[in-house]
Short mmCIF file of C-alpha atoms and ligand atoms in Angstrom, two decimals:
data_model
loop_
_atom_site.label_atom_id
_atom_site.label_comp_id
_atom_site.label_asym_id
_atom_site.label_seq_id
_atom_site.Cartn_x
_atom_site.Cartn_y
_atom_site.Cartn_z
CA UNK A 1 109.91 111.12 86.29
CA UNK A 2 107.94 113.25 88.21
CA UNK A 3 104.25 112.58 88.16
CA UNK A 4 101.80 114.33 90.30
CA UNK A 5 99.21 111.94 92.29
CA UNK A 6 96.11 113.38 90.60
CA UNK A 7 97.44 113.41 87.05
CA UNK A 8 99.49 111.36 85.07
CA UNK A 9 101.37 113.95 83.32
CA UNK A 10 105.14 114.14 83.74
CA UNK A 11 108.21 114.73 81.91
CA UNK A 12 110.12 111.27 81.38
CA UNK A 13 113.49 110.60 81.33
CA UNK A 14 115.37 107.33 80.28
CA UNK A 15 116.19 105.30 83.48
CA UNK A 16 118.57 102.20 82.32
CA UNK A 17 119.22 99.12 84.62
CA UNK A 18 121.78 96.89 82.61
CA UNK A 19 120.17 96.02 79.52
CA UNK A 20 116.74 97.24 80.01
CA UNK A 21 115.39 100.87 80.61
CA UNK A 22 112.61 100.87 82.98
CA UNK A 23 111.07 104.13 81.63
CA UNK A 24 109.22 104.68 78.05
CA UNK A 25 108.21 107.76 76.25
CA UNK A 26 104.81 107.92 74.74
CA UNK A 27 105.38 110.50 72.05
CA UNK A 28 108.64 109.16 71.37
CA UNK A 29 107.34 105.48 70.91
CA UNK A 30 104.80 106.92 68.63
CA UNK A 31 107.26 108.71 66.59
CA UNK A 32 109.42 105.51 66.19
CA UNK A 33 106.10 103.36 64.81
CA UNK A 34 105.35 106.39 62.56
CA UNK A 35 108.92 106.35 61.35
CA UNK A 36 108.37 102.44 60.64
CA UNK A 37 105.01 103.26 59.07
CA UNK A 38 106.59 105.88 56.81
CA UNK A 39 109.41 103.37 55.64
CA UNK A 40 106.94 100.67 54.62
CA UNK A 41 104.89 103.18 52.78
CA UNK A 42 107.62 104.54 50.96
CA UNK A 43 108.62 101.13 49.94
CA UNK A 44 105.03 100.82 48.16
CA UNK A 45 102.61 98.20 48.20
CA UNK A 46 103.06 94.52 48.51
CA UNK A 47 101.02 92.54 45.72
CA UNK A 48 98.92 89.46 47.07
CA UNK A 49 99.53 90.34 50.81
CA UNK A 50 97.78 88.77 53.34
CA UNK A 51 94.42 90.29 54.41
CA UNK A 52 93.81 89.06 57.93
CA UNK A 53 96.93 88.73 60.23
CA UNK A 54 97.35 87.43 63.64
CA UNK A 55 100.82 88.50 65.23
CA UNK A 56 101.79 86.87 68.09
CA UNK A 57 104.38 89.33 69.84
CA UNK A 58 103.39 92.22 68.02
CA UNK A 59 104.28 95.12 70.22
CA UNK A 60 108.12 95.42 69.96
CA UNK A 61 110.94 94.29 67.46
CA UNK A 62 110.51 91.91 64.86
CA UNK A 63 106.57 91.46 65.67
CA UNK A 64 105.99 94.81 65.58
CA UNK A 65 107.84 95.46 62.38
CA UNK A 66 105.59 92.52 61.12
CA UNK A 67 102.40 94.18 62.32
CA UNK A 68 103.50 97.19 60.29
CA UNK A 69 104.44 95.84 57.32
CA UNK A 70 101.12 93.45 56.89
CA UNK A 71 99.01 96.69 57.85
CA UNK A 72 100.65 99.59 55.92
CA UNK A 73 102.36 97.65 53.14
CA UNK A 74 99.81 94.91 52.48
CA UNK A 75 96.57 96.83 53.76
CA UNK A 76 96.03 93.72 56.15
CA UNK A 77 93.49 93.80 59.27
CA UNK A 78 95.98 93.07 62.20
CA UNK A 79 95.21 91.32 65.52
CA UNK A 80 98.54 91.66 67.90
CA UNK A 81 98.93 89.71 71.01
CA UNK A 82 101.72 90.78 73.09
CA UNK A 83 102.38 90.88 77.06
CA UNK A 84 103.32 94.70 78.35
CA UNK A 85 102.70 96.70 81.28
CA UNK A 86 100.10 99.43 81.46
CA UNK A 87 101.11 102.94 82.84
CA UNK A 88 100.36 102.48 86.64
CA UNK A 89 100.86 104.32 90.21
CA UNK A 90 103.36 107.02 88.48
CA UNK A 91 104.98 104.49 85.98
CA UNK A 92 105.03 104.83 82.65
CA UNK A 93 103.98 101.88 80.60
CA UNK A 94 106.28 99.47 78.63
CA UNK A 95 107.62 100.85 75.51
CA UNK A 96 105.07 98.11 73.46
CA UNK A 97 102.14 99.58 75.15
CA UNK A 98 102.68 103.01 73.50
CA UNK A 99 103.91 101.41 70.59
CA UNK A 100 100.42 99.43 70.22
CA UNK A 101 98.42 102.72 71.22
CA UNK A 102 100.48 104.28 68.24
CA UNK A 103 99.99 101.55 65.66
CA UNK A 104 96.06 101.38 66.35
CA UNK A 105 95.85 105.15 66.18
CA UNK A 106 97.77 105.12 63.03
CA UNK A 107 95.62 102.00 61.62
CA UNK A 108 92.53 103.83 62.77
CA UNK A 109 93.11 106.90 60.82
CA UNK A 110 94.11 104.81 57.72
CA UNK A 111 91.09 102.86 57.86
CA UNK A 112 92.82 99.61 58.63
CA UNK A 113 91.28 97.15 61.57
CA UNK A 114 93.71 96.84 64.31
CA UNK A 115 92.82 94.71 67.36
CA UNK A 116 95.15 94.08 70.53
CA UNK A 117 95.16 91.45 73.17
CA UNK A 118 97.77 92.23 76.06
CA UNK A 119 98.10 89.00 78.04
CA UNK A 120 100.27 85.56 78.12
CA UNK A 121 100.27 83.92 75.07
CA UNK A 122 101.20 81.08 76.40
CA UNK A 123 97.99 80.75 78.22
CA UNK A 124 94.86 78.85 77.19
CA UNK A 125 92.88 81.87 78.06
CA UNK A 126 94.82 84.23 75.76
CA UNK A 127 94.60 82.08 72.59
CA UNK A 128 90.72 81.30 73.37
CA UNK A 129 90.04 85.27 73.53
CA UNK A 130 92.16 85.64 70.38
CA UNK A 131 90.22 83.02 68.60
CA UNK A 132 86.89 84.79 69.69
CA UNK A 133 88.15 87.77 68.40
CA UNK A 134 89.05 86.36 65.13
CA UNK A 135 85.84 84.60 64.82
CA UNK A 136 83.77 87.69 65.52
CA UNK A 137 85.81 90.39 63.70
CA UNK A 138 87.85 88.64 60.70
CA UNK A 139 86.57 85.46 60.07
CA UNK A 140 89.94 83.66 59.49
CA UNK A 141 93.25 84.73 59.31
CA UNK A 142 95.91 83.84 56.22
CA UNK A 143 99.22 84.60 58.05
CA UNK A 144 100.35 83.56 61.52
CA UNK A 145 103.56 85.49 62.56
CA UNK A 146 105.14 83.68 65.65
CA UNK A 147 107.69 86.60 67.28
CA UNK A 148 107.49 85.63 71.02
CA UNK A 149 110.75 86.32 73.01
CA UNK A 150 110.20 85.37 76.52
CA UNK A 151 112.56 84.48 79.35
CA UNK A 152 109.86 82.45 81.01
CA UNK A 153 106.64 80.73 80.24
CA UNK A 154 103.79 79.21 82.56
CA UNK A 155 103.26 75.47 81.14
CA UNK A 156 99.04 75.71 80.26
CA UNK A 157 98.55 72.09 81.17
CA UNK A 158 100.85 71.81 84.08
CA UNK A 159 101.19 75.61 85.19
CA UNK A 160 104.63 74.79 85.99
CA UNK A 161 106.79 77.79 85.47
CA UNK A 162 109.82 77.64 83.31
CA UNK A 163 112.80 79.76 82.85
CA UNK A 164 115.05 79.92 79.83
CA UNK A 165 118.74 80.61 80.11
CA UNK A 166 121.29 82.02 77.95
CA UNK A 167 124.09 79.85 78.59
CA UNK A 168 126.77 77.59 76.63
CA UNK A 169 126.39 73.77 76.72
CA UNK A 170 128.97 71.60 77.82
CA UNK A 171 132.10 73.91 78.50
CA UNK A 172 132.43 77.18 80.13
CA UNK A 173 132.63 80.04 77.80
CA UNK A 174 134.96 82.97 78.06
CA UNK A 175 134.39 85.78 75.35
CA UNK A 176 134.72 89.57 74.74
CA UNK A 177 131.48 91.14 75.79
CA UNK A 178 130.37 94.75 76.10
CA UNK A 179 129.06 96.39 79.51
CA UNK A 180 126.68 98.81 77.55
CA UNK A 181 126.11 100.87 80.69
CA UNK A 182 129.93 101.40 81.55
CA UNK A 183 130.84 101.45 78.12
CA UNK A 184 133.37 98.80 78.95
CA UNK A 185 134.86 95.79 76.89
CA UNK A 186 135.74 92.64 78.98
CA UNK A 187 135.82 89.12 79.05
CA UNK A 188 132.80 87.46 80.54
CA UNK A 189 132.91 83.64 81.66
CA UNK A 190 129.45 81.95 81.45
CA UNK A 191 129.27 78.56 82.94
CA UNK A 192 127.40 75.94 81.03
CA UNK A 193 123.49 75.05 81.26
CA UNK A 194 122.86 71.74 83.06
CA UNK A 195 120.25 69.25 81.49
CA UNK A 196 117.21 70.95 83.21
CA UNK A 197 117.88 74.35 82.06
CA UNK A 198 118.36 73.29 78.60
CA UNK A 199 114.97 71.48 78.58
CA UNK A 200 113.26 74.21 80.27
CA UNK A 201 114.89 76.77 77.73
CA UNK A 202 113.24 74.62 75.05
CA UNK A 203 109.87 74.79 76.91
CA UNK A 204 110.06 78.26 76.70
CA UNK A 205 111.57 79.38 73.19
CA UNK A 206 111.13 75.79 71.28
CA UNK A 207 108.27 75.23 68.75
CA UNK A 208 105.47 73.51 71.41
CA UNK A 209 103.87 76.82 72.30
CA UNK A 210 103.61 77.92 68.40
CA UNK A 211 102.38 74.18 67.46
CA UNK A 212 99.41 74.52 70.15
CA UNK A 213 98.68 78.08 68.80
CA UNK A 214 98.20 76.51 65.05
CA UNK A 215 96.10 73.50 66.60
CA UNK A 216 94.03 75.82 68.35
CA UNK A 217 93.44 78.05 65.38
CA UNK A 218 92.93 74.91 63.41
CA UNK A 219 90.40 73.54 65.58
CA UNK A 220 88.55 76.60 65.72
CA UNK A 221 88.45 76.53 61.91
CA UNK A 222 89.99 80.22 61.90
CA UNK A 223 92.53 79.63 59.23
CA UNK A 224 92.07 80.19 55.39
CA UNK A 225 92.90 77.59 52.98
CA UNK A 226 96.51 77.67 52.29
CA UNK A 227 97.46 79.84 55.00
CA UNK A 228 101.06 80.97 56.08
CA UNK A 229 102.65 80.91 59.19
CA UNK A 230 106.35 82.32 59.81
CA UNK A 231 108.25 82.30 63.13
CA UNK A 232 111.63 83.87 63.33
CA UNK A 233 114.88 82.44 64.26
CA UNK A 234 118.94 83.42 64.21
CA UNK A 235 122.30 81.92 63.41
CA UNK A 236 124.70 84.52 63.29
CA UNK A 237 128.33 84.24 62.95
CA UNK A 238 130.79 81.74 65.18
CA UNK A 239 131.73 84.05 67.77
CA UNK A 240 128.19 83.66 69.06
CA UNK A 241 127.64 80.32 68.38
CA UNK A 242 128.93 78.81 72.04
CA UNK A 243 126.26 81.25 73.86
CA UNK A 244 123.63 80.94 70.87
CA UNK A 245 123.60 78.61 68.26
CA UNK A 246 125.20 75.99 70.13
CA UNK A 247 123.85 76.90 73.60
CA UNK A 248 120.38 76.39 75.49
CA UNK A 249 118.65 79.04 73.49
CA UNK A 250 119.96 77.11 70.01
CA UNK A 251 118.63 74.21 71.10
CA UNK A 252 115.16 75.84 71.39
CA UNK A 253 115.39 77.19 68.17
CA UNK A 254 116.49 73.77 66.44
CA UNK A 255 112.99 72.80 68.23
CA UNK A 256 111.09 75.69 66.76
CA UNK A 257 112.69 75.02 63.41
CA UNK A 258 111.72 71.28 63.61
CA UNK A 259 107.95 72.67 64.49
CA UNK A 260 107.56 74.00 61.16
CA UNK A 261 107.66 70.79 59.68
CA UNK A 262 105.76 69.43 61.78
CA UNK A 263 102.95 72.34 61.59
CA UNK A 264 102.93 71.89 57.91
CA UNK A 265 102.86 68.16 58.22
CA UNK A 266 99.59 68.34 60.68
CA UNK A 267 97.90 71.26 58.44
CA UNK A 268 98.57 69.66 54.87
CA UNK A 269 95.04 69.29 54.50
CA UNK A 270 94.17 72.72 54.75
CA UNK A 271 97.68 73.29 52.47
CA UNK A 272 99.24 75.36 55.40
CA UNK A 273 102.89 76.46 55.24
CA UNK A 274 104.99 77.27 58.06
CA UNK A 275 108.26 78.99 57.40
CA UNK A 276 111.28 79.73 59.82
CA UNK A 277 112.72 82.97 58.84
CA UNK A 278 116.29 83.42 60.12
CA UNK A 279 116.75 87.29 60.75
CA UNK A 280 119.71 89.47 61.28
CA UNK A 281 120.56 90.49 64.62
CA UNK A 282 119.30 93.64 65.35
CA UNK A 283 118.70 95.91 68.56
CA UNK A 284 115.66 94.58 70.31
CA UNK A 285 114.57 94.12 74.34
CA UNK A 286 115.38 90.67 73.69
CA UNK A 287 118.79 90.92 71.61
CA UNK A 288 120.00 93.58 74.32
CA UNK A 289 120.08 90.61 76.91
CA UNK A 290 122.45 88.36 75.35
CA UNK A 291 126.17 88.34 76.37
CA UNK A 292 128.49 88.80 73.61
CA UNK A 293 125.57 89.95 71.07
CA UNK A 294 125.60 94.09 71.91
CA UNK A 295 129.56 93.95 71.27
CA UNK A 296 128.90 91.81 68.01
CA UNK A 297 126.18 94.03 66.79
CA UNK A 298 128.05 97.46 67.16
CA UNK A 299 130.76 96.03 65.08
CA UNK A 300 128.48 94.30 62.72
CA UNK A 301 126.42 98.12 62.25
CA UNK A 302 129.82 99.64 61.56
CA UNK A 303 130.70 97.16 58.85
CA UNK A 304 126.93 97.04 57.47
CA UNK A 305 126.60 101.03 57.45
CA UNK A 306 130.27 101.39 55.59
CA UNK A 307 128.99 98.60 52.90
CA UNK A 308 125.38 100.68 52.64
CA UNK A 309 123.22 97.29 53.70
CA UNK A 310 122.43 98.52 57.17
CA UNK A 311 119.22 97.41 58.04
CA UNK A 312 116.70 97.13 60.99
CA UNK A 313 113.28 95.16 61.88
CA UNK A 314 111.66 97.03 59.59
CA UNK A 315 113.78 96.90 56.47
CA UNK A 316 114.07 93.11 57.41
CA UNK A 317 110.44 92.36 57.38
CA UNK A 318 109.45 94.37 54.32
CA UNK A 319 111.83 92.39 52.60
CA UNK A 320 110.69 89.16 54.23
CA UNK A 321 107.05 89.93 52.81
CA UNK A 322 107.78 91.69 49.65
CA UNK A 323 110.65 89.45 48.17
CA UNK A 324 110.21 86.00 49.87
CA UNK A 325 106.40 85.25 51.01
CA UNK A 326 104.50 87.36 48.70
CA UNK A 327 104.23 89.99 45.46
CA UNK A 328 104.36 86.69 43.56
CA UNK A 329 107.52 85.04 44.95
CA UNK A 330 108.04 81.66 46.46
CA UNK A 331 110.24 81.70 49.60
CA UNK A 332 113.86 80.64 48.19
CA UNK A 333 114.76 78.27 51.12
CA UNK A 334 118.30 76.94 52.59
CA UNK A 335 119.15 73.29 52.63
CA UNK A 336 117.54 73.14 55.78
CA UNK A 337 114.11 74.57 54.74
CA UNK A 338 114.43 78.09 56.06
CA UNK A 339 114.15 81.29 54.77
CA UNK A 340 117.42 83.56 54.96
CA UNK A 341 116.95 87.12 55.32
CA UNK A 342 120.14 87.44 57.19
CA UNK A 343 121.99 87.02 53.81
CA UNK A 344 123.47 90.53 54.26
CA UNK A 345 124.96 90.00 57.66
CA UNK A 346 126.43 86.58 56.68
CA UNK A 347 127.80 88.12 53.43
CA UNK A 348 131.60 86.77 54.13
CA UNK A 349 132.79 90.37 52.75
CA UNK A 350 130.64 91.76 55.90
CA UNK A 351 131.48 88.92 58.05
CA UNK A 352 135.44 89.07 57.23
CA UNK A 353 135.68 92.58 58.25
CA UNK A 354 133.58 92.14 61.71
CA UNK A 355 135.89 88.98 62.31
CA UNK A 356 139.16 91.52 61.97
CA UNK A 357 137.45 94.22 64.38
CA UNK A 358 136.24 91.57 66.79
CA UNK A 359 139.98 90.72 67.08
CA UNK A 360 140.88 94.51 67.87
CA UNK A 361 138.00 95.70 69.85
CA UNK A 362 138.72 97.15 73.24
CA UNK A 363 137.28 99.83 75.87
CA UNK A 364 139.91 102.35 74.29
CA UNK A 365 138.75 102.15 70.47
CA UNK A 366 135.27 100.85 70.99
CA UNK A 367 133.47 104.42 69.83
CA UNK A 368 136.47 104.45 67.00
CA UNK A 369 136.20 100.83 65.49
CA UNK A 370 132.63 99.88 66.23
CA UNK A 371 129.20 101.66 66.00
CA UNK A 372 128.05 101.64 69.70
CA UNK A 373 126.82 105.19 69.28
CA UNK A 374 124.67 103.92 66.45
CA UNK A 375 123.78 100.66 68.98
CA UNK A 376 123.08 103.12 71.74
CA UNK A 377 120.84 105.42 70.09
CA UNK A 378 118.65 102.49 68.55
CA UNK A 379 118.63 100.84 72.21
CA UNK A 380 117.21 104.41 73.44
CA UNK A 381 114.90 104.49 70.69
CA UNK A 382 113.22 100.97 71.62
CA UNK A 383 111.90 103.13 74.60
CA UNK A 384 111.01 106.28 72.73
CA UNK A 385 114.17 108.13 73.54
CA UNK A 386 116.44 110.01 71.18
CA UNK A 387 113.78 110.58 68.23
CA UNK A 388 114.27 113.73 66.21
CA UNK A 389 111.41 116.18 66.48
CA UNK A 390 110.32 114.89 69.77
CA UNK A 391 110.52 117.35 72.82
CA UNK A 392 111.47 115.44 75.82
CA UNK A 393 111.46 118.79 77.95
CA UNK A 394 107.69 118.85 77.81
CA UNK A 395 105.39 116.78 80.29
CA UNK A 396 103.26 114.35 78.80
CA UNK A 397 100.54 112.12 79.49
CA UNK A 398 101.67 108.58 80.48
CA UNK A 399 98.29 106.86 79.55
CA UNK A 400 98.10 107.78 75.93
CA UNK A 401 100.05 108.89 72.46
P1 LIG B 501 111.12 91.54 71.48
O1 LIG B 501 112.03 91.66 72.95
O2 LIG B 501 111.27 93.03 70.87
O3 LIG B 501 109.58 91.26 71.21
C1 LIG B 501 109.20 90.01 72.00
C2 LIG B 501 107.74 90.26 71.87
O4 LIG B 501 106.96 89.24 72.55
C3 LIG B 501 107.22 91.62 72.53
O5 LIG B 501 105.57 91.97 71.63
C4 LIG B 501 106.46 90.91 73.84
O6 LIG B 501 105.36 91.76 74.30
C5 LIG B 501 106.02 89.57 73.64
N1 LIG B 501 106.11 88.53 74.51
C6 LIG B 501 106.99 88.06 75.31
N2 LIG B 501 106.39 87.41 76.36
C7 LIG B 501 104.97 87.04 75.89
C8 LIG B 501 103.93 86.55 76.52
N3 LIG B 501 104.04 85.58 77.57
N4 LIG B 501 102.92 86.70 75.96
C9 LIG B 501 102.86 87.05 75.17
N5 LIG B 501 103.49 88.05 74.38
C10 LIG B 501 104.90 87.98 74.86
O7 LIG B 501 111.97 90.61 70.54
P2 LIG B 501 112.46 90.31 69.41
O8 LIG B 501 114.11 90.47 69.35
O9 LIG B 501 111.60 90.85 68.06
O10 LIG B 501 112.26 88.96 68.88
C11 LIG B 501 111.46 88.33 68.42
C12 LIG B 501 111.55 87.06 67.65
O11 LIG B 501 112.85 87.07 66.58
C13 LIG B 501 112.24 86.07 68.49
O12 LIG B 501 111.92 84.45 68.17
C14 LIG B 501 113.73 86.18 68.28
O13 LIG B 501 114.38 84.86 68.65
C15 LIG B 501 113.82 86.43 66.98
N6 LIG B 501 115.06 86.86 66.21
C16 LIG B 501 115.40 88.04 67.07
C17 LIG B 501 116.67 88.72 66.67
C18 LIG B 501 117.60 89.94 67.09
O14 LIG B 501 118.54 90.00 66.99
N7 LIG B 501 116.82 90.40 67.88
C19 LIG B 501 117.52 87.97 65.41
C20 LIG B 501 116.77 86.94 64.76
C21 LIG B 501 115.50 86.59 65.09
#
């Protein structure tokens, strides 16, 4: 990227470092958001939708999709909390920064209230700021979406910094994985997490902070009678279990799932219901960082596209709102009390086909038997690159969309 000192105008190219892209394209991010808005509008309005929605983790991935479905599918006022970098010193902002500007612009044009708070959602300060905004602007919220994915958490009481790990538990794990940069399929070996790493991962990605948010909202009288809250989790197929479901992150997710029951119980006087929705594997900044997952997702995309059941964040969340939470529906829960919108991913026909390909996939046949190209395209789109109709040769202002 070349930016002149006086202006923020420059041509922006993707700069990929491993599983992250360190640049983001404002116009491309805006196009990506608009495509999701258009998808929701095409599906039609959602009946009995929530009116005032707080989304924690609202700037990218599943949280952004939740904001778009609430706003453009249900006409909700949305308050989004997230942690994103603003453009500075010739560097672009992060994708979530531009996504949010684009959401706010589109919401304003549609006459929808949208306010955003950029800061650490784990902190007492951001919780207080959010509550102040709710009280001032919208009174109470009737839906709280908890969609944080973070590698670390500064605990608000002790100020201790906890880090999460993506490691197995008990024994070393070896499996095929994909180096998405070099486009090479190779074996990875990951040593197990120790007890400290497991408990720290639970502190970061478990249910404590969700519960703290709900307690703070209750104490400030910011929840409507009968409000709903939903947090997102993942189960996935056996090939990913050692690193995901049975790994340190899986322990944190189990803790998050336990928190749903605790929240429902602690807010029963207000008739608040807390749900965990098990979502499908999609390409997001968070999932790109998990070993094994990009290869699994590339194979999954191939099979789901062949069966005409491919979904990204926006399709998933529209379905969650329209078929489970609202439109006169009562959520259909599994034996553990969770909403399952990973049903199409976990369909035995899909999983059997993926399992077969998993056994065969190698560097040589990667592009033929998997949808690595589709994975790559969606990865770049997360940062606003590769969207149709965007002129990537034109200089753009990095401070706005
Ligand atoms: P993502 O990386 O796209 O989004 C994470 C969001 O959290 C962003 O808005 C980011 O700004 C925000 N965030 C991170 N740290 C923060 C902090 N300290 N304070 C405020 N905001 C912060 O991730 P995602 O994949 O959409 O994940 C969201 C949830 O969905 C997670 O719970 C994840 O486990 C779950 N999930 C993801 C997948 C998948 O395949 N990606 C599948 C099932 C469930």
